[in-house]
Short mmCIF file of C-alpha atoms and ligand atoms in Angstrom, two decimals:
data_model
loop_
_atom_site.label_atom_id
_atom_site.label_comp_id
_atom_site.label_asym_id
_atom_site.label_seq_id
_atom_site.Cartn_x
_atom_site.Cartn_y
_atom_site.Cartn_z
CA MET M 3 21.32 -29.61 -192.15
CA ARG M 4 25.03 -30.04 -191.70
CA TYR M 5 26.79 -32.51 -193.98
CA GLU M 6 30.38 -33.67 -193.83
CA GLY M 7 32.05 -34.69 -197.11
CA VAL M 8 30.25 -36.48 -199.94
CA VAL M 9 27.05 -38.17 -198.78
CA TYR M 10 25.92 -41.47 -200.36
CA ARG M 11 22.54 -43.16 -200.20
CA PRO M 12 20.80 -46.09 -201.91
CA PRO M 13 18.94 -45.24 -205.16
CA SER M 14 15.56 -45.84 -203.51
CA GLU M 15 16.33 -43.12 -200.93
CA ALA M 16 16.60 -40.43 -203.62
CA HIS M 17 13.75 -38.40 -202.09
CA SER M 18 14.62 -39.02 -198.44
CA LEU M 19 15.92 -36.59 -195.89
CA ILE M 20 19.47 -37.75 -195.24
CA VAL M 21 20.83 -37.40 -191.72
CA GLN M 22 24.44 -38.34 -191.02
CA VAL M 23 24.54 -40.13 -187.69
CA THR M 24 28.01 -41.52 -188.37
CA ILE M 25 30.76 -40.13 -190.56
CA GLY M 26 32.35 -42.64 -192.96
CA CYS M 27 32.28 -46.43 -192.70
CA SER M 28 33.51 -48.43 -189.71
CA HIS M 29 34.96 -51.11 -192.03
CA ASN M 30 36.22 -48.87 -194.84
CA GLY M 31 38.28 -51.72 -196.26
CA CYS M 32 36.47 -53.18 -199.28
CA SER M 33 38.88 -53.29 -202.20
CA PHE M 34 36.45 -51.76 -204.72
CA CYS M 35 35.02 -48.99 -202.54
CA GLY M 36 36.37 -45.47 -202.49
CA MET M 37 33.27 -43.82 -201.03
CA TYR M 38 34.58 -43.03 -197.58
CA LYS M 39 38.33 -43.06 -198.11
CA GLU M 40 38.66 -39.38 -197.26
CA LYS M 41 36.70 -39.73 -194.02
CA LYS M 42 37.96 -40.96 -190.68
CA PHE M 43 35.17 -42.99 -189.13
CA ARG M 44 33.41 -41.48 -186.13
CA ILE M 45 30.04 -41.44 -184.49
CA ARG M 46 28.40 -38.03 -184.29
CA ASP M 47 27.25 -36.60 -180.97
CA LEU M 48 23.61 -37.30 -180.26
CA LYS M 49 23.11 -33.61 -179.47
CA GLU M 50 24.28 -32.61 -182.97
CA ILE M 51 22.06 -35.21 -184.64
CA ILE M 52 19.00 -34.01 -182.70
CA GLU M 53 19.84 -30.40 -183.64
CA ASP M 54 19.95 -31.41 -187.31
CA LEU M 55 16.57 -33.11 -187.06
CA GLU M 56 15.08 -30.03 -185.36
CA GLN M 57 16.57 -27.82 -188.07
CA ALA M 58 15.08 -30.03 -190.77
CA LYS M 59 11.69 -29.75 -189.05
CA LEU M 60 11.91 -25.95 -189.30
CA ASN M 61 13.20 -25.84 -192.89
CA TYR M 62 11.34 -28.57 -194.75
CA GLY M 63 7.71 -29.53 -195.23
CA LEU M 64 6.41 -33.02 -194.72
CA ILE M 65 9.13 -35.66 -194.55
CA LYS M 66 8.01 -39.06 -195.81
CA LYS M 67 11.31 -40.91 -195.70
CA ILE M 68 14.54 -40.51 -193.76
CA PHE M 69 17.86 -42.21 -194.42
CA LEU M 70 20.46 -42.46 -191.67
CA GLY M 71 24.01 -42.17 -193.09
CA ASP M 72 26.87 -42.74 -193.57
CA GLY M 73 28.28 -46.09 -194.68
CA ASP M 74 27.05 -48.36 -191.89
CA ALA M 75 25.07 -46.33 -189.37
CA LEU M 76 23.68 -49.57 -187.94
CA VAL M 77 27.01 -49.83 -186.12
CA LEU M 78 25.58 -47.35 -183.59
CA GLU M 79 24.68 -48.80 -180.22
CA THR M 80 21.02 -49.73 -180.05
CA ASN M 81 20.08 -47.20 -177.33
CA LYS M 82 21.49 -44.35 -179.36
CA LEU M 83 19.61 -45.48 -182.46
CA LYS M 84 16.44 -45.74 -180.39
CA SER M 85 16.89 -42.13 -179.19
CA ILE M 86 17.30 -40.96 -182.80
CA LEU M 87 14.28 -42.96 -183.99
CA SER M 88 12.17 -41.61 -181.09
CA LYS M 89 13.07 -38.06 -182.00
CA ILE M 90 12.18 -38.75 -185.64
CA ARG M 91 8.76 -40.06 -184.57
CA GLU M 92 8.19 -37.02 -182.37
CA LEU M 93 9.22 -34.46 -185.02
CA PHE M 94 8.01 -36.24 -188.15
CA PRO M 95 4.94 -38.34 -187.32
CA GLU M 96 4.21 -38.40 -191.07
CA CYS M 97 7.52 -40.22 -191.82
CA GLU M 98 6.67 -43.57 -193.40
CA ARG M 99 10.09 -45.19 -193.40
CA VAL M 100 13.54 -44.83 -191.88
CA GLY M 101 16.36 -46.61 -193.71
CA ILE M 102 19.97 -47.37 -192.83
CA TYR M 103 23.05 -49.10 -194.26
CA GLY M 104 24.34 -51.98 -192.15
CA THR M 105 27.19 -54.45 -192.54
CA SER M 106 26.84 -58.10 -191.61
CA ASN M 107 28.99 -57.50 -188.58
CA ASP M 108 26.75 -54.61 -187.45
CA ILE M 109 23.73 -56.88 -187.73
CA LEU M 110 25.35 -59.88 -186.05
CA SER M 111 26.57 -57.77 -183.13
CA LYS M 112 22.93 -56.98 -182.27
CA SER M 113 20.56 -59.49 -180.72
CA LEU M 114 17.31 -60.39 -182.46
CA ASP M 115 15.45 -58.59 -179.66
CA GLU M 116 17.48 -55.43 -180.29
CA LEU M 117 16.59 -55.52 -183.98
CA ARG M 118 12.93 -56.07 -183.10
CA GLU M 119 13.08 -53.07 -180.76
CA LEU M 120 14.58 -50.96 -183.56
CA LYS M 121 11.69 -52.00 -185.78
CA GLU M 122 9.22 -50.97 -183.06
CA PHE M 123 10.96 -47.60 -182.82
CA GLY M 124 10.50 -47.10 -186.56
CA LEU M 125 13.48 -48.60 -188.39
CA GLY M 126 11.89 -49.75 -191.64
CA ILE M 127 14.65 -51.05 -193.89
CA VAL M 128 18.29 -52.18 -193.71
CA TYR M 129 20.47 -52.02 -196.83
CA LEU M 130 23.07 -54.78 -196.83
CA GLY M 131 25.94 -54.82 -199.32
CA VAL M 132 26.34 -58.54 -200.00
CA GLU M 133 28.47 -58.00 -203.14
CA SER M 134 28.98 -61.76 -203.77
CA GLY M 135 28.00 -65.13 -202.37
CA SER M 136 31.43 -66.61 -203.05
CA ASN M 137 33.73 -66.93 -200.06
CA GLU M 138 36.77 -66.63 -202.32
CA ILE M 139 35.49 -63.41 -203.82
CA LEU M 140 34.42 -61.99 -200.45
CA LYS M 141 37.94 -62.67 -199.21
CA SER M 142 39.60 -61.19 -202.27
CA ILE M 143 37.61 -57.95 -201.95
CA ASN M 144 38.32 -57.78 -198.20
CA LYS M 145 34.64 -57.73 -197.28
CA GLY M 146 35.55 -58.92 -193.79
CA VAL M 147 32.79 -61.50 -193.65
CA THR M 148 32.02 -64.99 -194.96
CA ALA M 149 29.02 -66.06 -197.03
CA CYS M 150 27.71 -67.99 -194.03
CA GLU M 151 27.87 -64.88 -191.82
CA MET M 152 26.18 -62.89 -194.55
CA ILE M 153 23.33 -65.42 -194.61
CA MET M 154 22.98 -65.33 -190.81
CA ALA M 155 22.89 -61.53 -190.86
CA GLY M 156 20.35 -61.32 -193.68
CA ARG M 157 18.06 -63.89 -192.08
CA LYS M 158 18.27 -62.10 -188.75
CA VAL M 159 17.06 -58.84 -190.26
CA LYS M 160 14.18 -60.63 -191.94
CA GLU M 161 13.26 -62.43 -188.74
CA SER M 162 13.13 -59.11 -186.90
CA GLY M 163 10.45 -57.87 -189.31
CA ILE M 164 12.64 -55.07 -190.70
CA LYS M 165 12.69 -55.05 -194.51
CA LEU M 166 15.95 -56.18 -196.07
CA SER M 167 17.45 -54.81 -199.26
CA ALA M 168 20.50 -56.75 -200.47
CA THR M 169 22.95 -55.63 -203.15
CA LEU M 170 25.20 -57.69 -205.41
CA ILE M 171 27.90 -56.32 -207.68
CA SER M 172 28.06 -57.68 -211.22
CA GLY M 173 31.61 -58.36 -212.33
CA ILE M 174 33.10 -58.26 -208.82
CA GLY M 175 34.85 -61.61 -209.34
CA GLY M 176 36.42 -60.49 -212.61
CA ARG M 177 36.57 -62.63 -215.75
CA ALA M 178 38.07 -65.56 -213.87
CA LYS M 179 35.07 -66.01 -211.59
CA ILE M 180 31.98 -65.20 -213.65
CA ARG M 181 30.29 -68.52 -213.03
CA GLU M 182 31.38 -68.85 -209.42
CA HIS M 183 30.07 -65.38 -208.63
CA ALA M 184 26.73 -66.10 -210.32
CA ILE M 185 26.15 -69.52 -208.79
CA GLU M 186 27.36 -68.79 -205.26
CA SER M 187 25.47 -65.48 -205.18
CA ALA M 188 22.30 -67.27 -206.29
CA LYS M 189 22.75 -69.77 -203.44
CA LEU M 190 23.31 -67.03 -200.87
CA ILE M 191 20.37 -64.90 -202.01
CA SER M 192 18.13 -67.99 -202.10
CA ALA M 193 19.13 -68.72 -198.51
CA ILE M 194 18.24 -65.19 -197.35
CA ASN M 195 15.24 -64.40 -199.58
CA PRO M 196 15.58 -60.62 -199.18
CA ASP M 197 12.60 -58.33 -199.75
CA TYR M 198 14.58 -56.36 -202.33
CA LEU M 199 17.60 -57.32 -204.41
CA GLY M 200 19.61 -54.77 -206.35
CA PHE M 201 22.44 -55.32 -208.81
CA LEU M 202 25.14 -52.72 -209.30
CA THR M 203 27.86 -53.17 -211.90
CA LEU M 204 31.47 -52.80 -210.84
CA MET M 205 32.93 -49.40 -211.63
CA LEU M 206 36.55 -48.61 -210.99
CA GLU M 207 37.45 -45.83 -208.60
CA SER M 208 41.04 -44.68 -208.80
CA GLY M 209 43.03 -45.23 -205.65
CA THR M 210 41.21 -48.41 -204.70
CA PRO M 211 43.08 -51.76 -204.55
CA ILE M 212 40.92 -53.24 -207.32
CA TYR M 213 41.81 -50.31 -209.57
CA GLU M 214 45.49 -51.03 -208.98
CA ASP M 215 44.91 -54.72 -209.79
CA VAL M 216 43.32 -53.78 -213.11
CA GLN M 217 46.28 -51.52 -213.93
CA LYS M 218 48.68 -54.39 -213.20
CA GLY M 219 46.63 -56.81 -215.31
CA ASP M 220 45.72 -58.97 -212.30
CA PHE M 221 41.98 -58.33 -212.53
CA HIS M 222 39.88 -58.18 -215.69
CA ILE M 223 36.78 -56.02 -215.95
CA LEU M 224 33.84 -57.70 -217.69
CA THR M 225 32.40 -56.57 -220.98
CA PRO M 226 28.65 -55.75 -221.07
CA GLU M 227 28.05 -59.15 -222.73
CA GLU M 228 29.91 -60.97 -219.97
CA ILE M 229 27.88 -59.06 -217.39
CA MET M 230 24.73 -60.28 -219.14
CA TYR M 231 25.91 -63.90 -219.08
CA GLU M 232 26.71 -63.58 -215.37
CA THR M 233 23.32 -62.02 -214.55
CA ARG M 234 21.57 -64.66 -216.65
CA GLU M 235 23.32 -67.46 -214.80
CA PHE M 236 22.38 -65.88 -211.48
CA LEU M 237 18.71 -65.49 -212.42
CA GLN M 238 18.47 -69.05 -213.69
CA ASN M 239 19.75 -70.39 -210.39
CA VAL M 240 18.21 -68.10 -207.77
CA GLU M 241 15.12 -69.29 -205.91
CA VAL M 242 13.34 -66.57 -203.99
CA ASP M 243 9.75 -65.73 -203.26
CA GLY M 244 8.26 -62.26 -203.62
CA CYS M 245 11.63 -60.54 -204.04
CA VAL M 246 11.67 -57.20 -205.84
CA PHE M 247 14.59 -57.39 -208.28
CA ARG M 248 16.21 -54.25 -209.66
CA SER M 249 19.19 -53.90 -211.93
CA ASN M 250 18.51 -50.34 -212.97
CA HIS M 251 21.22 -48.46 -211.11
CA ALA M 252 23.24 -45.81 -212.93
CA SER M 253 26.19 -48.22 -213.09
CA ASN M 254 24.26 -50.96 -214.95
CA TYR M 255 24.55 -51.47 -218.69
CA LEU M 256 20.97 -52.69 -219.09
CA ALA M 257 17.97 -51.73 -216.93
CA LEU M 258 16.12 -54.77 -215.66
CA SER M 259 13.37 -54.97 -213.06
CA GLY M 260 10.71 -57.38 -211.92
CA ILE M 261 9.43 -59.45 -209.07
CA LEU M 262 10.94 -62.89 -208.58
CA PRO M 263 10.06 -65.58 -209.29
CA GLY M 264 7.09 -64.45 -211.43
CA ASP M 265 9.07 -62.23 -213.79
CA LYS M 266 12.08 -64.51 -214.16
CA ASN M 267 11.30 -65.63 -217.72
CA GLN M 268 10.71 -62.06 -218.85
CA LEU M 269 14.01 -60.96 -217.32
CA LEU M 270 15.84 -63.83 -219.04
CA GLN M 271 14.21 -62.91 -222.35
CA ASP M 272 15.31 -59.28 -221.94
CA ILE M 273 18.87 -60.45 -221.34
CA ASP M 274 18.72 -62.73 -224.40
CA LEU M 275 17.52 -59.84 -226.55
CA ALA M 276 20.41 -57.75 -225.29
CA LEU M 277 22.85 -60.54 -226.12
CA LYS M 278 21.39 -60.69 -229.64
CA GLY M 279 21.99 -56.96 -229.99
CA GLU M 280 18.31 -55.99 -229.79
CA HIS M 281 18.69 -53.85 -226.63
CA ARG M 282 21.34 -51.17 -226.46
CA TYR M 283 23.73 -51.08 -223.54
CA LYS M 284 24.27 -47.86 -221.64
CA GLN M 285 27.35 -46.10 -222.95
CA GLU M 286 30.37 -45.95 -220.65
CA GLU M 287 30.23 -42.17 -220.32
CA TYR M 288 26.71 -42.35 -218.89
CA ARG M 289 27.50 -44.94 -216.23
CA ARG M 290 27.73 -43.62 -212.68
CA LEU M 291 28.11 -44.90 -209.16
S1 LIG N 18 31.40 -51.22 -199.51
FE1 LIG N 18 30.27 -50.65 -197.67
S2 LIG N 18 31.28 -51.82 -195.99
FE2 LIG N 18 32.70 -51.80 -197.75
S3 LIG N 18 34.04 -50.04 -197.38
FE3 LIG N 18 32.37 -49.32 -198.73
S4 LIG N 18 30.83 -48.50 -197.34
FE4 LIG N 18 32.22 -49.74 -196.10
#
């Protein structure tokens, strides 16, 4: 396999074969994200991608899961994605799931029929970075999309039959917008009802605009206790059905997981115990992106 630069993938793709079909992120403008700053966005040649898949077939055993990178590979035109998915099916008939990152704009630029075709060709899950349900926060982090567009995109993926995994970032509104972030995010997630919902916790990457804002004193990072209050407020207000909730990423202070709504009370109790000092928060030096 040939890889260009640092390669990122969602936590649940830890055991997947990663194939870069794009390099970087087509948006590459979110104020907190430094993942693809060193990469100039481009789409790889189909010939190269097919060669990589053939190489993987020769070098590895059974491949159960494949993740198509980089930052928003769903930006690829549908026919090209279909060619890649067909090749995957031909080479790896045992592959149970193909995953991909997609932005709201990537999703909205495809028709529902195109998404359904991608599902038929084997696309199993789309990872959507929602970050926040607040329009003000989305604007301040330069997400390039409104909450309403995010809802339309999320619902479209679900309607296509492809699984949807949405991610929120705890603390992304700073101290000034704890409640707004929690409440508006709960509204947005309730409107989409994703299959999976993951929480990350904001970590500062030097060189990003949000890092500069913190240095200038214009943005205040939350303490672990404030993160707990924010998460608690979110959980109390969110209404979803059969959504797998995970807040156990390396960046999180406290590992939480359950299925909503059934495990909501247990999750709230775990947060309350943490706030009373009965659960220990992850130490700063062990937090990772
Ligand atoms: S958060 Fe996602 S969409 Fe935003 S710049 Fe990073 S990779 Fe691109």
